[in-house]
């Protein structure tokens, strides 16, 4: 049976990641650590012989994808649907500042519920948007091919969950995806999408807060 492989790859570290600052769709670049993480991860991902490379158009994802493009010769395509969750008025704040300034919204976020207020994108909208982008990327390869998608932490988790048809409660059982780690999904005609591996990467990191 022919199986298609989809690799959903989180971008490398940024200064805002390091400072626990909410990025959302703010276009924050990789830092030196993030650029090295992208190179290290690309040296593993190239062994999967990807056929197609797709990225969020935000620079921290596109520069991560560029590290793999340099090894494969693939030209990435870019899809706005793969952007991080839009965090509205949270963007630019540290999580400590969100908790202090917007305690009711922060409490709902911590509980895994939709944030009411602050113009934060709903989880259903996020999951549907990113899953559409992931499916479109997978459709670019023939059956049996491999596609790598460079995206973002919260986007990856919600998009993968939506693609798999998981309820929100099940999705919360997954820990945060580390910088430059990835999810591997497989697809065939009889079983549809299946989770093959989660939080795979070239190095170990200390646990981090949920990516934003």
Short mmCIF file of C-alpha atoms in Angstrom, two decimals, residues 157 166-176 198:
data_model
loop_
_atom_site.label_atom_id
_atom_site.label_comp_id
_atom_site.label_asym_id
_atom_site.label_seq_id
_atom_site.Cartn_x
_atom_site.Cartn_y
_atom_site.Cartn_z
CA UNK A 157 -0.37 21.17 17.10
CA UNK A 166 -9.00 14.65 17.28
CA UNK A 167 -11.19 16.36 19.87
CA UNK A 168 -9.68 19.32 21.67
CA UNK A 169 -9.31 17.34 24.91
CA UNK A 170 -7.11 14.76 23.18
CA UNK A 171 -5.01 17.45 21.58
CA UNK A 172 -4.19 18.87 25.02
CA UNK A 173 -2.45 15.60 25.88
CA UNK A 174 0.38 16.52 23.48
CA UNK A 175 3.22 18.50 25.03
CA UNK A 176 4.48 21.65 23.32
CA UNK A 198 5.81 13.47 17.55
#
